[in-house]
Amino acid sequence: MLLMEKVALLTRQNETFALAMIIESKGSTPRHVGKMIVYRDGTIEGTIGGGLAEHFIIEDSVKAIQNGQSKIVEYKLNNQAKDGIQMNCGGTLRVFIEIYTSRPELVIAGAGHLGYALAKLADFLEYPYCIVDDRMGYCTKERFPNATHLFVNEDIGKAIFAANLNEKSYVVIVTKDGDDMVLKAALQFPIAYVGMVASKRKVIRIFEKLKSEGVTQEQLEQVHSPIGLEMGSETTEEIAISIISEIIKVSKEKKPIKVKQLNG
């Protein structure tokens, strides 16, 4: 597979990575052209010449991924030059490190009016999303034609487990009931975000129940409820916008929820 074909594949798979490309070279350098993919753990595909220069480029690419910002870096391959690296080539490389950041993957628990409005916004933003519900009549391909998956089970806790949550999952709980089961299941995974629509009284009741079942206070403090940014939202569509706005904000912070394995 050609390198740029792999870039296209990784983009379709919604992966986070960097593409490092030589954009200028002067004097003696290991290579004058080259590209390589750098992953978050520092592994690579392709090469821009190997050696110490490539080592520095990998380090800078990993840092750029962590910061979520593309950048141009310059390397002096001369151990005698100020700010040079320990190489004898004597030339200079300029490299563009382009960051490809994964989009939030929404897990919309609840196929009712608010879930439907959230799905429409996800369509507009081109965010991948799946729908979780316990009602066969609501959770359908006709209602959510662009959903990547539909998870339906009379036991909604089992349905959320089937969604295979991960660090890219942004779980939005807008169910008619079963909020506690969905939240308990979601907190057993290193997800990026979980928010729940509920009154203050209901939140207190659910939190007390989950604490009695082994969920920690630290985990519960990471639950967004009331859900969404405070913007005076009233209609279903306005509430959906406030929720998506909060998800966009949280997605820039990139802090997965801490998990604790629970029984049941």
PDB file of C-alpha atoms in Angstrom:
ATOM      1  CA  MET A   1       0.000   0.000   0.000  1.00  0.00           C
ATOM      2  CA  LEU A   2       1.321   3.432  -0.935  1.00  0.00           C
ATOM      3  CA  LEU A   3       1.921   5.785   1.966  1.00  0.00           C
ATOM      4  CA  MET A   4      -0.741   8.289   0.931  1.00  0.00           C
ATOM      5  CA  GLU A   5      -3.222   5.445   0.501  1.00  0.00           C
ATOM      6  CA  LYS A   6      -2.505   4.520   4.131  1.00  0.00           C
ATOM      7  CA  VAL A   7      -3.097   8.153   5.139  1.00  0.00           C
ATOM      8  CA  ALA A   8      -6.495   8.019   3.420  1.00  0.00           C
ATOM      9  CA  LEU A   9      -7.302   4.715   5.153  1.00  0.00           C
ATOM     10  CA  LEU A  10      -6.334   6.040   8.593  1.00  0.00           C
ATOM     11  CA  THR A  11      -8.452   9.125   7.995  1.00  0.00           C
ATOM     12  CA  ARG A  12     -11.473   6.970   7.123  1.00  0.00           C
ATOM     13  CA  GLN A  13     -10.826   4.915  10.251  1.00  0.00           C
ATOM     14  CA  ASN A  14     -10.869   8.145  12.299  1.00  0.00           C
ATOM     15  CA  GLU A  15      -7.359   7.628  13.695  1.00  0.00           C
ATOM     16  CA  THR A  16      -5.027  10.265  15.159  1.00  0.00           C
ATOM     17  CA  PHE A  17      -1.545  10.458  13.617  1.00  0.00           C
ATOM     18  CA  ALA A  18       1.014  12.789  12.042  1.00  0.00           C
ATOM     19  CA  LEU A  19       2.367  12.961   8.512  1.00  0.00           C
ATOM     20  CA  ALA A  20       5.932  14.320   8.430  1.00  0.00           C
ATOM     21  CA  MET A  21       7.073  15.624   5.015  1.00  0.00           C
ATOM     22  CA  ILE A  22      10.373  17.143   3.907  1.00  0.00           C
ATOM     23  CA  ILE A  23       9.477  20.478   2.333  1.00  0.00           C
ATOM     24  CA  GLU A  24      12.979  21.896   1.866  1.00  0.00           C
ATOM     25  CA  SER A  25      16.550  20.617   2.042  1.00  0.00           C
ATOM     26  CA  LYS A  26      19.824  22.503   1.658  1.00  0.00           C
ATOM     27  CA  GLY A  27      23.290  21.046   1.363  1.00  0.00           C
ATOM     28  CA  SER A  28      24.079  17.474   2.290  1.00  0.00           C
ATOM     29  CA  THR A  29      21.163  15.607   3.906  1.00  0.00           C
ATOM     30  CA  PRO A  30      20.239  11.901   4.105  1.00  0.00           C
ATOM     31  CA  ARG A  31      17.278  12.551   1.761  1.00  0.00           C
ATOM     32  CA  HIS A  32      15.930  15.540  -0.118  1.00  0.00           C
ATOM     33  CA  VAL A  33      12.358  14.239  -0.343  1.00  0.00           C
ATOM     34  CA  GLY A  34      10.422  11.910   1.894  1.00  0.00           C
ATOM     35  CA  LYS A  35       7.288  11.304   3.952  1.00  0.00           C
ATOM     36  CA  MET A  36       6.470   9.162   6.953  1.00  0.00           C
ATOM     37  CA  ILE A  37       3.470   8.476   9.150  1.00  0.00           C
ATOM     38  CA  VAL A  38       4.087   8.865  12.880  1.00  0.00           C
ATOM     39  CA  TYR A  39       1.681   7.348  15.396  1.00  0.00           C
ATOM     40  CA  ARG A  40       1.015   8.481  18.959  1.00  0.00           C
ATOM     41  CA  ASP A  41       3.342   5.834  20.395  1.00  0.00           C
ATOM     42  CA  GLY A  42       6.225   6.898  18.126  1.00  0.00           C
ATOM     43  CA  THR A  43       6.002   3.996  15.697  1.00  0.00           C
ATOM     44  CA  ILE A  44       6.285   4.931  12.023  1.00  0.00           C
ATOM     45  CA  GLU A  45       5.520   3.900   8.478  1.00  0.00           C
ATOM     46  CA  GLY A  46       7.731   5.221   5.690  1.00  0.00           C
ATOM     47  CA  THR A  47      10.971   7.123   6.212  1.00  0.00           C
ATOM     48  CA  ILE A  48      12.603  10.466   5.628  1.00  0.00           C
ATOM     49  CA  GLY A  49      16.116   9.092   5.714  1.00  0.00           C
ATOM     50  CA  GLY A  50      16.645   7.372   9.043  1.00  0.00           C
ATOM     51  CA  GLY A  51      19.352   8.237  11.522  1.00  0.00           C
ATOM     52  CA  LEU A  52      19.378  10.927  14.176  1.00  0.00           C
ATOM     53  CA  ALA A  53      17.412  13.438  12.097  1.00  0.00           C
ATOM     54  CA  GLU A  54      14.529  10.994  11.790  1.00  0.00           C
ATOM     55  CA  HIS A  55      14.690  10.365  15.545  1.00  0.00           C
ATOM     56  CA  PHE A  56      14.227  14.091  16.244  1.00  0.00           C
ATOM     57  CA  ILE A  57      11.403  14.337  13.727  1.00  0.00           C
ATOM     58  CA  ILE A  58       9.587  11.436  15.374  1.00  0.00           C
ATOM     59  CA  GLU A  59       9.933  13.116  18.775  1.00  0.00           C
ATOM     60  CA  ASP A  60       8.600  16.412  17.436  1.00  0.00           C
ATOM     61  CA  SER A  61       5.746  14.623  15.651  1.00  0.00           C
ATOM     62  CA  VAL A  62       4.632  12.867  18.839  1.00  0.00           C
ATOM     63  CA  LYS A  63       4.683  16.203  20.692  1.00  0.00           C
ATOM     64  CA  ALA A  64       2.672  17.809  17.876  1.00  0.00           C
ATOM     65  CA  ILE A  65       0.093  15.013  18.127  1.00  0.00           C
ATOM     66  CA  GLN A  66      -0.185  15.584  21.878  1.00  0.00           C
ATOM     67  CA  ASN A  67      -0.658  19.333  21.309  1.00  0.00           C
ATOM     68  CA  GLY A  68      -3.026  18.776  18.395  1.00  0.00           C
ATOM     69  CA  GLN A  69      -1.254  21.356  16.217  1.00  0.00           C
ATOM     70  CA  SER A  70       0.571  21.050  12.886  1.00  0.00           C
ATOM     71  CA  LYS A  71       3.908  22.832  12.598  1.00  0.00           C
ATOM     72  CA  ILE A  72       7.056  23.361  10.527  1.00  0.00           C
ATOM     73  CA  VAL A  73      10.391  22.424  12.110  1.00  0.00           C
ATOM     74  CA  GLU A  74      13.950  22.971  10.918  1.00  0.00           C
ATOM     75  CA  TYR A  75      16.969  20.780  11.663  1.00  0.00           C
ATOM     76  CA  LYS A  76      20.621  21.703  11.192  1.00  0.00           C
ATOM     77  CA  LEU A  77      22.490  18.459  10.503  1.00  0.00           C
ATOM     78  CA  ASN A  78      25.757  19.896  11.765  1.00  0.00           C
ATOM     79  CA  ASN A  79      27.271  19.172  15.161  1.00  0.00           C
ATOM     80  CA  GLN A  80      29.367  22.339  14.888  1.00  0.00           C
ATOM     81  CA  ALA A  81      26.416  24.680  14.341  1.00  0.00           C
ATOM     82  CA  LYS A  82      24.503  26.453  17.059  1.00  0.00           C
ATOM     83  CA  ASP A  83      21.314  24.458  17.729  1.00  0.00           C
ATOM     84  CA  GLY A  84      22.650  21.749  15.422  1.00  0.00           C
ATOM     85  CA  ILE A  85      22.165  18.032  16.006  1.00  0.00           C
ATOM     86  CA  GLN A  86      25.022  15.547  16.265  1.00  0.00           C
ATOM     87  CA  MET A  87      25.379  14.765  12.562  1.00  0.00           C
ATOM     88  CA  ASN A  88      28.171  15.417  10.087  1.00  0.00           C
ATOM     89  CA  CYS A  89      26.056  15.935   6.944  1.00  0.00           C
ATOM     90  CA  GLY A  90      26.202  19.709   7.296  1.00  0.00           C
ATOM     91  CA  GLY A  91      22.902  20.372   5.522  1.00  0.00           C
ATOM     92  CA  THR A  92      19.531  21.696   6.690  1.00  0.00           C
ATOM     93  CA  LEU A  93      16.090  20.073   6.604  1.00  0.00           C
ATOM     94  CA  ARG A  94      12.712  21.759   6.927  1.00  0.00           C
ATOM     95  CA  VAL A  95       9.866  19.400   7.708  1.00  0.00           C
ATOM     96  CA  PHE A  96       6.115  19.981   7.794  1.00  0.00           C
ATOM     97  CA  ILE A  97       4.411  17.918  10.479  1.00  0.00           C
ATOM     98  CA  GLU A  98       0.706  17.694   9.647  1.00  0.00           C
ATOM     99  CA  ILE A  99      -1.596  16.455  12.391  1.00  0.00           C
ATOM    100  CA  TYR A 100      -4.658  14.364  11.637  1.00  0.00           C
ATOM    101  CA  THR A 101      -6.907  14.403  14.714  1.00  0.00           C
ATOM    102  CA  SER A 102      -9.735  11.930  15.179  1.00  0.00           C
ATOM    103  CA  ARG A 103     -13.221  13.343  15.408  1.00  0.00           C
ATOM    104  CA  PRO A 104     -15.419  12.615  18.442  1.00  0.00           C
ATOM    105  CA  GLU A 105     -17.319   9.356  18.024  1.00  0.00           C
ATOM    106  CA  LEU A 106     -20.753   9.919  19.523  1.00  0.00           C
ATOM    107  CA  VAL A 107     -22.588   7.159  21.349  1.00  0.00           C
ATOM    108  CA  ILE A 108     -26.130   8.460  21.599  1.00  0.00           C
ATOM    109  CA  ALA A 109     -28.013   6.471  24.236  1.00  0.00           C
ATOM    110  CA  GLY A 110     -31.633   7.260  23.519  1.00  0.00           C
ATOM    111  CA  ALA A 111     -33.366   7.313  20.149  1.00  0.00           C
ATOM    112  CA  GLY A 112     -36.095   9.816  21.072  1.00  0.00           C
ATOM    113  CA  HIS A 113     -36.481  13.454  20.055  1.00  0.00           C
ATOM    114  CA  LEU A 114     -33.222  14.685  21.591  1.00  0.00           C
ATOM    115  CA  GLY A 115     -31.252  11.707  20.289  1.00  0.00           C
ATOM    116  CA  TYR A 116     -32.653  12.399  16.829  1.00  0.00           C
ATOM    117  CA  ALA A 117     -31.653  16.087  17.019  1.00  0.00           C
ATOM    118  CA  LEU A 118     -28.136  15.113  18.135  1.00  0.00           C
ATOM    119  CA  ALA A 119     -27.835  12.703  15.218  1.00  0.00           C
ATOM    120  CA  LYS A 120     -28.776  15.458  12.767  1.00  0.00           C
ATOM    121  CA  LEU A 121     -26.063  17.720  14.189  1.00  0.00           C
ATOM    122  CA  ALA A 122     -23.558  14.857  14.009  1.00  0.00           C
ATOM    123  CA  ASP A 123     -24.480  14.409  10.340  1.00  0.00           C
ATOM    124  CA  PHE A 124     -23.792  18.101   9.702  1.00  0.00           C
ATOM    125  CA  LEU A 125     -20.436  17.973  11.532  1.00  0.00           C
ATOM    126  CA  GLU A 126     -19.523  14.633   9.919  1.00  0.00           C
ATOM    127  CA  TYR A 127     -19.041  13.046  13.341  1.00  0.00           C
ATOM    128  CA  PRO A 128     -19.424   9.262  13.350  1.00  0.00           C
ATOM    129  CA  TYR A 129     -22.117   8.081  15.755  1.00  0.00           C
ATOM    130  CA  CYS A 130     -24.041   5.039  16.886  1.00  0.00           C
ATOM    131  CA  ILE A 131     -27.448   4.790  18.536  1.00  0.00           C
ATOM    132  CA  VAL A 132     -28.233   2.763  21.653  1.00  0.00           C
ATOM    133  CA  ASP A 133     -31.799   2.085  22.797  1.00  0.00           C
ATOM    134  CA  ASP A 134     -34.129  -0.540  24.200  1.00  0.00           C
ATOM    135  CA  ARG A 135     -36.937   0.190  21.702  1.00  0.00           C
ATOM    136  CA  MET A 136     -36.854  -1.586  18.361  1.00  0.00           C
ATOM    137  CA  GLY A 137     -39.374   0.823  16.859  1.00  0.00           C
ATOM    138  CA  TYR A 138     -37.249   3.904  17.529  1.00  0.00           C
ATOM    139  CA  CYS A 139     -33.754   2.617  16.877  1.00  0.00           C
ATOM    140  CA  THR A 140     -34.058   1.989  13.136  1.00  0.00           C
ATOM    141  CA  LYS A 141     -32.000   2.564  10.005  1.00  0.00           C
ATOM    142  CA  GLU A 142     -34.859   4.592   8.537  1.00  0.00           C
ATOM    143  CA  ARG A 143     -34.753   6.989  11.483  1.00  0.00           C
ATOM    144  CA  PHE A 144     -30.943   7.122  11.684  1.00  0.00           C
ATOM    145  CA  PRO A 145     -29.694   6.363   8.145  1.00  0.00           C
ATOM    146  CA  ASN A 146     -26.151   7.607   8.776  1.00  0.00           C
ATOM    147  CA  ALA A 147     -25.517   5.843  12.092  1.00  0.00           C
ATOM    148  CA  THR A 148     -22.484   3.562  11.968  1.00  0.00           C
ATOM    149  CA  HIS A 149     -24.273   1.015  14.167  1.00  0.00           C
ATOM    150  CA  LEU A 150     -27.590   0.511  15.929  1.00  0.00           C
ATOM    151  CA  PHE A 151     -27.511  -1.317  19.257  1.00  0.00           C
ATOM    152  CA  VAL A 152     -30.940  -2.429  20.454  1.00  0.00           C
ATOM    153  CA  ASN A 153     -31.640  -4.625  23.451  1.00  0.00           C
ATOM    154  CA  GLU A 154     -34.509  -4.770  25.947  1.00  0.00           C
ATOM    155  CA  ASP A 155     -31.741  -4.570  28.561  1.00  0.00           C
ATOM    156  CA  ILE A 156     -30.195  -1.218  27.625  1.00  0.00           C
ATOM    157  CA  GLY A 157     -27.173  -1.979  29.821  1.00  0.00           C
ATOM    158  CA  LYS A 158     -26.337  -4.861  27.488  1.00  0.00           C
ATOM    159  CA  ALA A 159     -26.902  -2.606  24.491  1.00  0.00           C
ATOM    160  CA  ILE A 160     -24.346  -0.045  25.707  1.00  0.00           C
ATOM    161  CA  PHE A 161     -21.794  -2.792  26.396  1.00  0.00           C
ATOM    162  CA  ALA A 162     -22.232  -3.999  22.808  1.00  0.00           C
ATOM    163  CA  ALA A 163     -21.180  -0.542  21.577  1.00  0.00           C
ATOM    164  CA  ASN A 164     -17.563  -1.400  22.544  1.00  0.00           C
ATOM    165  CA  LEU A 165     -16.729   1.990  24.043  1.00  0.00           C
ATOM    166  CA  ASN A 166     -13.167   3.334  23.843  1.00  0.00           C
ATOM    167  CA  GLU A 167     -11.085   6.482  24.361  1.00  0.00           C
ATOM    168  CA  LYS A 168     -12.712   8.160  21.334  1.00  0.00           C
ATOM    169  CA  SER A 169     -16.266   7.577  22.616  1.00  0.00           C
ATOM    170  CA  TYR A 170     -18.384  10.554  23.676  1.00  0.00           C
ATOM    171  CA  VAL A 171     -21.397   9.054  25.425  1.00  0.00           C
ATOM    172  CA  VAL A 172     -24.581  11.125  25.574  1.00  0.00           C
ATOM    173  CA  ILE A 173     -27.324   9.664  27.770  1.00  0.00           C
ATOM    174  CA  VAL A 174     -30.746  10.922  26.704  1.00  0.00           C
ATOM    175  CA  THR A 175     -32.787   7.805  27.438  1.00  0.00           C
ATOM    176  CA  LYS A 176     -36.411   7.682  28.549  1.00  0.00           C
ATOM    177  CA  ASP A 177     -35.241   5.508  31.485  1.00  0.00           C
ATOM    178  CA  GLY A 178     -32.359   3.195  32.352  1.00  0.00           C
ATOM    179  CA  ASP A 179     -29.975   6.135  32.807  1.00  0.00           C
ATOM    180  CA  ASP A 180     -28.252   4.463  35.763  1.00  0.00           C
ATOM    181  CA  MET A 181     -27.555   1.247  33.828  1.00  0.00           C
ATOM    182  CA  VAL A 182     -26.127   3.141  30.860  1.00  0.00           C
ATOM    183  CA  LEU A 183     -23.988   5.381  33.055  1.00  0.00           C
ATOM    184  CA  LYS A 184     -22.641   2.490  35.119  1.00  0.00           C
ATOM    185  CA  ALA A 185     -21.687   0.584  31.973  1.00  0.00           C
ATOM    186  CA  ALA A 186     -20.097   3.631  30.324  1.00  0.00           C
ATOM    187  CA  LEU A 187     -17.919   4.373  33.364  1.00  0.00           C
ATOM    188  CA  GLN A 188     -16.267   0.963  33.034  1.00  0.00           C
ATOM    189  CA  PHE A 189     -14.507   2.109  29.859  1.00  0.00           C
ATOM    190  CA  PRO A 190     -11.780   4.759  29.279  1.00  0.00           C
ATOM    191  CA  ILE A 191     -14.170   7.015  27.363  1.00  0.00           C
ATOM    192  CA  ALA A 192     -13.513  10.634  26.457  1.00  0.00           C
ATOM    193  CA  TYR A 193     -16.807  12.034  27.774  1.00  0.00           C
ATOM    194  CA  VAL A 194     -20.108  11.080  29.330  1.00  0.00           C
ATOM    195  CA  GLY A 195     -23.043  13.401  29.840  1.00  0.00           C
ATOM    196  CA  MET A 196     -26.558  12.730  31.089  1.00  0.00           C
ATOM    197  CA  VAL A 197     -29.836  14.600  30.829  1.00  0.00           C
ATOM    198  CA  ALA A 198     -31.433  14.544  34.283  1.00  0.00           C
ATOM    199  CA  SER A 199     -32.846  16.773  36.987  1.00  0.00           C
ATOM    200  CA  LYS A 200     -30.664  17.598  39.999  1.00  0.00           C
ATOM    201  CA  ARG A 201     -32.766  15.310  42.198  1.00  0.00           C
ATOM    202  CA  LYS A 202     -32.453  12.444  39.717  1.00  0.00           C
ATOM    203  CA  VAL A 203     -28.685  12.938  39.431  1.00  0.00           C
ATOM    204  CA  ILE A 204     -28.307  12.700  43.224  1.00  0.00           C
ATOM    205  CA  ARG A 205     -30.380   9.514  43.310  1.00  0.00           C
ATOM    206  CA  ILE A 206     -28.445   7.875  40.470  1.00  0.00           C
ATOM    207  CA  PHE A 207     -25.058   8.867  41.900  1.00  0.00           C
ATOM    208  CA  GLU A 208     -25.926   7.464  45.345  1.00  0.00           C
ATOM    209  CA  LYS A 209     -27.075   4.201  43.745  1.00  0.00           C
ATOM    210  CA  LEU A 210     -23.907   3.854  41.660  1.00  0.00           C
ATOM    211  CA  LYS A 211     -21.634   4.631  44.613  1.00  0.00           C
ATOM    212  CA  SER A 212     -23.300   1.793  46.521  1.00  0.00           C
ATOM    213  CA  GLU A 213     -22.429  -0.440  43.547  1.00  0.00           C
ATOM    214  CA  GLY A 214     -18.728   0.460  43.539  1.00  0.00           C
ATOM    215  CA  VAL A 215     -18.471   3.506  41.264  1.00  0.00           C
ATOM    216  CA  THR A 216     -16.006   5.988  42.746  1.00  0.00           C
ATOM    217  CA  GLN A 217     -16.669   9.629  43.555  1.00  0.00           C
ATOM    218  CA  GLU A 218     -13.790  10.562  41.221  1.00  0.00           C
ATOM    219  CA  GLN A 219     -15.518   8.851  38.308  1.00  0.00           C
ATOM    220  CA  LEU A 220     -18.864  10.482  39.075  1.00  0.00           C
ATOM    221  CA  GLU A 221     -17.251  13.920  39.195  1.00  0.00           C
ATOM    222  CA  GLN A 222     -16.376  13.478  35.512  1.00  0.00           C
ATOM    223  CA  VAL A 223     -20.023  13.032  34.513  1.00  0.00           C
ATOM    224  CA  HIS A 224     -21.489  16.092  32.783  1.00  0.00           C
ATOM    225  CA  SER A 225     -24.929  16.623  34.274  1.00  0.00           C
ATOM    226  CA  PRO A 226     -26.581  19.039  33.731  1.00  0.00           C
ATOM    227  CA  ILE A 227     -25.398  18.242  30.239  1.00  0.00           C
ATOM    228  CA  GLY A 228     -24.299  20.848  27.687  1.00  0.00           C
ATOM    229  CA  LEU A 229     -22.898  24.360  27.874  1.00  0.00           C
ATOM    230  CA  GLU A 230     -25.024  26.866  29.784  1.00  0.00           C
ATOM    231  CA  MET A 231     -26.569  29.019  27.062  1.00  0.00           C
ATOM    232  CA  GLY A 232     -30.219  29.334  28.024  1.00  0.00           C
ATOM    233  CA  SER A 233     -31.304  26.466  25.769  1.00  0.00           C
ATOM    234  CA  GLU A 234     -35.004  25.595  25.784  1.00  0.00           C
ATOM    235  CA  THR A 235     -36.028  23.744  22.628  1.00  0.00           C
ATOM    236  CA  THR A 236     -34.871  20.240  21.758  1.00  0.00           C
ATOM    237  CA  GLU A 237     -32.668  21.599  18.983  1.00  0.00           C
ATOM    238  CA  GLU A 238     -31.118  24.258  21.225  1.00  0.00           C
ATOM    239  CA  ILE A 239     -30.335  21.647  23.894  1.00  0.00           C
ATOM    240  CA  ALA A 240     -28.718  19.449  21.232  1.00  0.00           C
ATOM    241  CA  ILE A 241     -26.545  22.384  20.144  1.00  0.00           C
ATOM    242  CA  SER A 242     -25.464  23.032  23.745  1.00  0.00           C
ATOM    243  CA  ILE A 243     -24.506  19.354  24.147  1.00  0.00           C
ATOM    244  CA  ILE A 244     -22.503  19.270  20.912  1.00  0.00           C
ATOM    245  CA  SER A 245     -20.816  22.540  21.918  1.00  0.00           C
ATOM    246  CA  GLU A 246     -19.721  20.967  25.198  1.00  0.00           C
ATOM    247  CA  ILE A 247     -18.400  17.908  23.348  1.00  0.00           C
ATOM    248  CA  ILE A 248     -16.377  20.106  20.991  1.00  0.00           C
ATOM    249  CA  LYS A 249     -14.899  21.898  24.014  1.00  0.00           C
ATOM    250  CA  VAL A 250     -14.075  18.661  25.847  1.00  0.00           C
ATOM    251  CA  SER A 251     -12.590  17.074  22.716  1.00  0.00           C
ATOM    252  CA  LYS A 252      -9.821  19.687  22.762  1.00  0.00           C
ATOM    253  CA  GLU A 253      -8.809  18.642  26.277  1.00  0.00           C
ATOM    254  CA  LYS A 254      -8.300  14.935  25.493  1.00  0.00           C
ATOM    255  CA  LYS A 255      -8.517  13.538  29.043  1.00  0.00           C
ATOM    256  CA  PRO A 256     -10.040  10.026  29.145  1.00  0.00           C
ATOM    257  CA  ILE A 257     -12.271   9.132  32.082  1.00  0.00           C
ATOM    258  CA  LYS A 258     -10.572   7.006  34.729  1.00  0.00           C
ATOM    259  CA  VAL A 259     -12.116   3.577  35.044  1.00  0.00           C
ATOM    260  CA  LYS A 260     -12.597   0.961  37.707  1.00  0.00           C
ATOM    261  CA  GLN A 261     -13.713  -2.549  36.873  1.00  0.00           C
ATOM    262  CA  LEU A 262     -17.040  -3.324  38.489  1.00  0.00           C
ATOM    263  CA  ASN A 263     -19.100  -6.441  38.876  1.00  0.00           C
ATOM    264  CA  GLY A 264     -22.483  -6.647  37.182  1.00  0.00           C
TER     265      GLY A 264
END
